[in-house]
CSV table of C-alpha atoms in Angstrom, one decimal:
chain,number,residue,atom,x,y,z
A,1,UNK,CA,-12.6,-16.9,-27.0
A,2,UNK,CA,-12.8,-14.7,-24.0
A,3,UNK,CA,-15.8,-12.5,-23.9
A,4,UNK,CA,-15.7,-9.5,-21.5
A,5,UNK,CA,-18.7,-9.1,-19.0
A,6,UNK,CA,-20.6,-5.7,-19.0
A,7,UNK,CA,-20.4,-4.5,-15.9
A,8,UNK,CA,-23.3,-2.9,-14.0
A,9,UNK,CA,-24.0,-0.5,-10.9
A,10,UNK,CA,-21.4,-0.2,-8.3
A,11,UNK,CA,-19.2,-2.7,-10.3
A,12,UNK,CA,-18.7,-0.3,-12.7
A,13,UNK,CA,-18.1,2.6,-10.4
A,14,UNK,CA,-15.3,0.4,-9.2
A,15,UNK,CA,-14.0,-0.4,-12.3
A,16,UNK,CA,-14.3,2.9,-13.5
A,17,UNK,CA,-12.7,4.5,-10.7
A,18,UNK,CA,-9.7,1.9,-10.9
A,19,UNK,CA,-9.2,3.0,-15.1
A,20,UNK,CA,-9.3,6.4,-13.8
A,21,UNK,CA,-5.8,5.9,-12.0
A,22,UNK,CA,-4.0,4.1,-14.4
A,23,UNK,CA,-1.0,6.0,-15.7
A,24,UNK,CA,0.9,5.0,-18.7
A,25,UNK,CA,3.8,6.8,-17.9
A,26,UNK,CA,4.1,4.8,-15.1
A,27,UNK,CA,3.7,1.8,-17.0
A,28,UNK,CA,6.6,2.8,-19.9
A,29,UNK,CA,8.9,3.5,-16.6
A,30,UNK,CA,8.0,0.3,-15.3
A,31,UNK,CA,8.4,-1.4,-19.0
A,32,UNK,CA,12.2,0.3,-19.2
A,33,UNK,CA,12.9,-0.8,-15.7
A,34,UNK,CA,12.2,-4.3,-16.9
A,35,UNK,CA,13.8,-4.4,-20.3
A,36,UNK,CA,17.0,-2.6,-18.4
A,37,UNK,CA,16.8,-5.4,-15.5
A,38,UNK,CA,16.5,-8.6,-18.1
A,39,UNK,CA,18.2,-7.4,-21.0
A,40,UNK,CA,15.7,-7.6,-23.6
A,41,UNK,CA,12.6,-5.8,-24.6
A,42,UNK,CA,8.8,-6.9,-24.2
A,43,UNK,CA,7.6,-9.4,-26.6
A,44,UNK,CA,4.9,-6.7,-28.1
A,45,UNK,CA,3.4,-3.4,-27.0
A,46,UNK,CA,1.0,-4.3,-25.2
A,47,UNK,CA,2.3,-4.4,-21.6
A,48,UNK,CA,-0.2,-6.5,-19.9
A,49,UNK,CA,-0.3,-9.3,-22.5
A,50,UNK,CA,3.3,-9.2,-22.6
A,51,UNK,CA,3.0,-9.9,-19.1
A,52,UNK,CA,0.4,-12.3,-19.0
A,53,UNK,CA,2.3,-15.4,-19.3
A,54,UNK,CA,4.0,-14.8,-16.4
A,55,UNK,CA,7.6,-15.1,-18.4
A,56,UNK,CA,9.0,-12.1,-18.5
A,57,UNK,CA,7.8,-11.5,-14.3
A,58,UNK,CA,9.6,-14.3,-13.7
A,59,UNK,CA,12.8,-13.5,-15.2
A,60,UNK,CA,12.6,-10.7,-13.1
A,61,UNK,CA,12.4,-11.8,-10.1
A,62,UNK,CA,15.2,-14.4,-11.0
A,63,UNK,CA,17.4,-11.3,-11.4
A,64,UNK,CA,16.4,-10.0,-8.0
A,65,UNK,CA,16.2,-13.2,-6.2
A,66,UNK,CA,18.7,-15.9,-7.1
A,67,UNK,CA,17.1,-19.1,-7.2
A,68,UNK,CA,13.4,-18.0,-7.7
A,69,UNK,CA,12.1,-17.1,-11.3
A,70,UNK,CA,11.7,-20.7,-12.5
A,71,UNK,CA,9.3,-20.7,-15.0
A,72,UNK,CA,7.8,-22.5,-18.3
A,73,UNK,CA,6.8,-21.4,-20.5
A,74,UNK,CA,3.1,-22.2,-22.2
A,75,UNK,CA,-0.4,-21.2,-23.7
A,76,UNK,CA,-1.9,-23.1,-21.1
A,77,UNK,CA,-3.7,-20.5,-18.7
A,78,UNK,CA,-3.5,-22.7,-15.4
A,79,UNK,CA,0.8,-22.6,-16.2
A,80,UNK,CA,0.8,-18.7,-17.2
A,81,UNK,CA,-1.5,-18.4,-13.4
A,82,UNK,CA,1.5,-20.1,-11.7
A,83,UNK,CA,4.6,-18.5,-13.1
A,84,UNK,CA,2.6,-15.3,-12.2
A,85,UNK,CA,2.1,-16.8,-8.2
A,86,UNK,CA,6.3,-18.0,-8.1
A,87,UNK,CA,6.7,-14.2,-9.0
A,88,UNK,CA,4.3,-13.0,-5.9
A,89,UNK,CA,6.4,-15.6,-3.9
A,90,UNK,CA,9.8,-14.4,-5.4
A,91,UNK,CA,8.5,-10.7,-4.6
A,92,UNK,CA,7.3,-12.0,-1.0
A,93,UNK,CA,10.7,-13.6,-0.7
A,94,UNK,CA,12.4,-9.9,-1.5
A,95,UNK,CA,10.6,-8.6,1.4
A,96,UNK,CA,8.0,-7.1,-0.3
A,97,UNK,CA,5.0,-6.6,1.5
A,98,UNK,CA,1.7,-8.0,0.2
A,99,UNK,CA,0.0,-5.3,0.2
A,100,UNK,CA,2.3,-3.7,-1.9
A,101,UNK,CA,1.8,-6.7,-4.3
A,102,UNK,CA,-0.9,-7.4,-6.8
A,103,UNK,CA,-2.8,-10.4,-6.9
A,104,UNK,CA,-3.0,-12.9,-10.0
A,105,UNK,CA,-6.2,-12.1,-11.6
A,106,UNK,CA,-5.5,-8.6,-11.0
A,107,UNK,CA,-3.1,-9.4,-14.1
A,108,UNK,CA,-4.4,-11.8,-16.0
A,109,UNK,CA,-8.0,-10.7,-16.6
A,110,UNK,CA,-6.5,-7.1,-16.5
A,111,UNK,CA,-8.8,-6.4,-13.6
A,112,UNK,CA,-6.6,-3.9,-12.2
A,113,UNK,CA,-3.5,-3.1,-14.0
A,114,UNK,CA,-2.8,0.1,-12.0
A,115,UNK,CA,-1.8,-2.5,-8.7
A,116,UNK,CA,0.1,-4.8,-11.3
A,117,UNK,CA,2.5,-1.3,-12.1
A,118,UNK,CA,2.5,-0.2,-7.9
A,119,UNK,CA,4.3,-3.5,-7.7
A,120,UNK,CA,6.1,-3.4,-10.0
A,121,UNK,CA,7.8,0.2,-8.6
A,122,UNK,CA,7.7,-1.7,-5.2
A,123,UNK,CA,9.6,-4.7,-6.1
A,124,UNK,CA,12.2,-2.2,-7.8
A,125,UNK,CA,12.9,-0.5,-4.8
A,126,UNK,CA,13.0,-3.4,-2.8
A,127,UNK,CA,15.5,-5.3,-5.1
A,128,UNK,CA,17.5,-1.8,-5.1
A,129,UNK,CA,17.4,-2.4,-0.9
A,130,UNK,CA,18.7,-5.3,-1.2
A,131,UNK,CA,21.9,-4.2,-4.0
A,132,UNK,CA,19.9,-6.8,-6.7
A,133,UNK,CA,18.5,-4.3,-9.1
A,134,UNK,CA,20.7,-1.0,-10.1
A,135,UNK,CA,18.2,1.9,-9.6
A,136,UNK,CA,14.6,1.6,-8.4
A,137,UNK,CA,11.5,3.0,-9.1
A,138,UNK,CA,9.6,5.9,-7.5
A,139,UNK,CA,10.6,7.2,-3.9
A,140,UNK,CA,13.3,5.3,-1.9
A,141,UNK,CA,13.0,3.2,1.0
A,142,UNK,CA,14.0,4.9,3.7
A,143,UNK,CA,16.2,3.0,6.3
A,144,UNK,CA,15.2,2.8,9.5
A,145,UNK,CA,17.2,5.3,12.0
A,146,UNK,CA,17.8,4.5,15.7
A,147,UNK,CA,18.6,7.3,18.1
A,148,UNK,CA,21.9,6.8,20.5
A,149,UNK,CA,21.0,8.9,23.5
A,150,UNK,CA,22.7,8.6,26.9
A,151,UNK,CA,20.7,7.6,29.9
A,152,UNK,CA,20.2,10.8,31.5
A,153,UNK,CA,18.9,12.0,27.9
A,154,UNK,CA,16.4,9.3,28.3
A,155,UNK,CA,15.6,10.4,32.0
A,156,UNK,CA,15.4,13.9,31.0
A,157,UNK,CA,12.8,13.5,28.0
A,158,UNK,CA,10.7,11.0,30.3
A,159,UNK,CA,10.8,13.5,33.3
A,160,UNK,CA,9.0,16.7,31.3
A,161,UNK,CA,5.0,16.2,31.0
A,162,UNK,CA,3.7,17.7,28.0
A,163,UNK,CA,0.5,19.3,29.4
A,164,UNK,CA,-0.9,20.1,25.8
A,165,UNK,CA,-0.5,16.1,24.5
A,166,UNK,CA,-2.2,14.7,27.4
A,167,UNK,CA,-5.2,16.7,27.9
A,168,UNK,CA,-4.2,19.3,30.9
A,169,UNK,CA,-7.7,21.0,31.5
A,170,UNK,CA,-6.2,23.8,33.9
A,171,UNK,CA,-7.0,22.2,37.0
A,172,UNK,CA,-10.9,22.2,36.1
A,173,UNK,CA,-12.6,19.6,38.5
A,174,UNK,CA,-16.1,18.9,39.7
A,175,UNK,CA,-16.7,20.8,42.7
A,176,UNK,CA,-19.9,22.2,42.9
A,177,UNK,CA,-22.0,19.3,40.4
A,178,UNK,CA,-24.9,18.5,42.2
A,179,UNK,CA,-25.6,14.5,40.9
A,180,UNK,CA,-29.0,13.1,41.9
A,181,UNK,CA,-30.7,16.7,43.2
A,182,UNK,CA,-32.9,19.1,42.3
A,183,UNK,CA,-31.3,22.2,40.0
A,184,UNK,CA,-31.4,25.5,42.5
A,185,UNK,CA,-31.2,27.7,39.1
A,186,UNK,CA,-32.2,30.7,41.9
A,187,UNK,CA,-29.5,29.7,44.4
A,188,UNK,CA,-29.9,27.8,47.9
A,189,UNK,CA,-32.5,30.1,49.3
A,190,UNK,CA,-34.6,32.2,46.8
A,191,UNK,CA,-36.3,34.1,49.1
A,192,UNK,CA,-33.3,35.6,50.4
A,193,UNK,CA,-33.4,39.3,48.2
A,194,UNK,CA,-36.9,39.5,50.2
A,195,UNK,CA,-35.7,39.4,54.0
């Protein structure tokens, strides 16, 4: 039997702070992305122990990936901890970057559920990227734009010197800073009013 730890101090800070994100919208938009993607619905409503085993992750990323996803399927928690790692790799594989991804215990000891849905959302629209998956989750990737500008654009935008982004103090110098002498708060001859 598992027994939870009580958790004390800034460790439950932490852990209360992560609970305090969790959304489960997110998580039945994530669960209906899923059940769309593989074609049939979660084993039972709990999400992360439908999850757990690693089964249903790697079916996914067998969709998204061709030739990744292989899987089996057991009680044993050493085999549900790898088919959740060939999912990370199958995600990594996408493009996906890690830290976009969750890590293993983050799933199964439900340490932070809230990183297991972000990658879930992140793998969707990487899979969409890549014309695997037919819609994605959350905003869209954006594809990278390059400019086409001739050379004398080029010339011309190099030539102009933006006195505001690189700190143009109105010709202010040091003239007049006396380093190393004595401050003359009355000027260079004090007695001078007096003559």
């Amino acid at each position: 039997m598992e027994e939870e730890k009580t958790l004390y101090g800034i460790d439950k800070e932490i852990q209360a702070r992560i609970d305090s994100k969790y959304s489960v919208e997110r998580e039945q938009e994530a669960r209906q992305w899923i059940e769309q993607l593989i074609g049939e619905p979660f084993p039972s409503d709990d999400f992360a122990e439908s999850l757990k085993d690693g089964v249903i992750l790697c079916k996914v990323i067998g969709k998204l990936v061709p030739g990744q996803g292989k899987f089996k399927q057991s009680k044993m928690p050493f085999i549900q901890m790898e088919n959740i790692s060939i999912f990370l790799r199958g995600a990594d594989a996408l493009g996906v970057p890690k830290h976009d991804l969750f890590q293993t215990v983050d799933l199964f000891e439900k340490k932070n559920m809230t990183q297991v849905i972000d990658s879930i959302f992140a793998i969707s629209r990487y899979g969409y990227k890549a014309g695997t998956s037919p819609n994605y989750l959350g905003p869209k990737l954006a594809d990278k734009q390059t400019g086409n500008y001739s050379k004398q654009a080029y010339d011309a935008g190099n030539a102009s010197f933006n006195t505001y982004q690189y700190g143009y103090t109105g010709g202010a110098n040091q003239s007049g800073m006396n380093f190393g002498q004595r401050r003359n708060i009355a000027g260079k001859d004090p007695y001078e009013q007096y003559k």
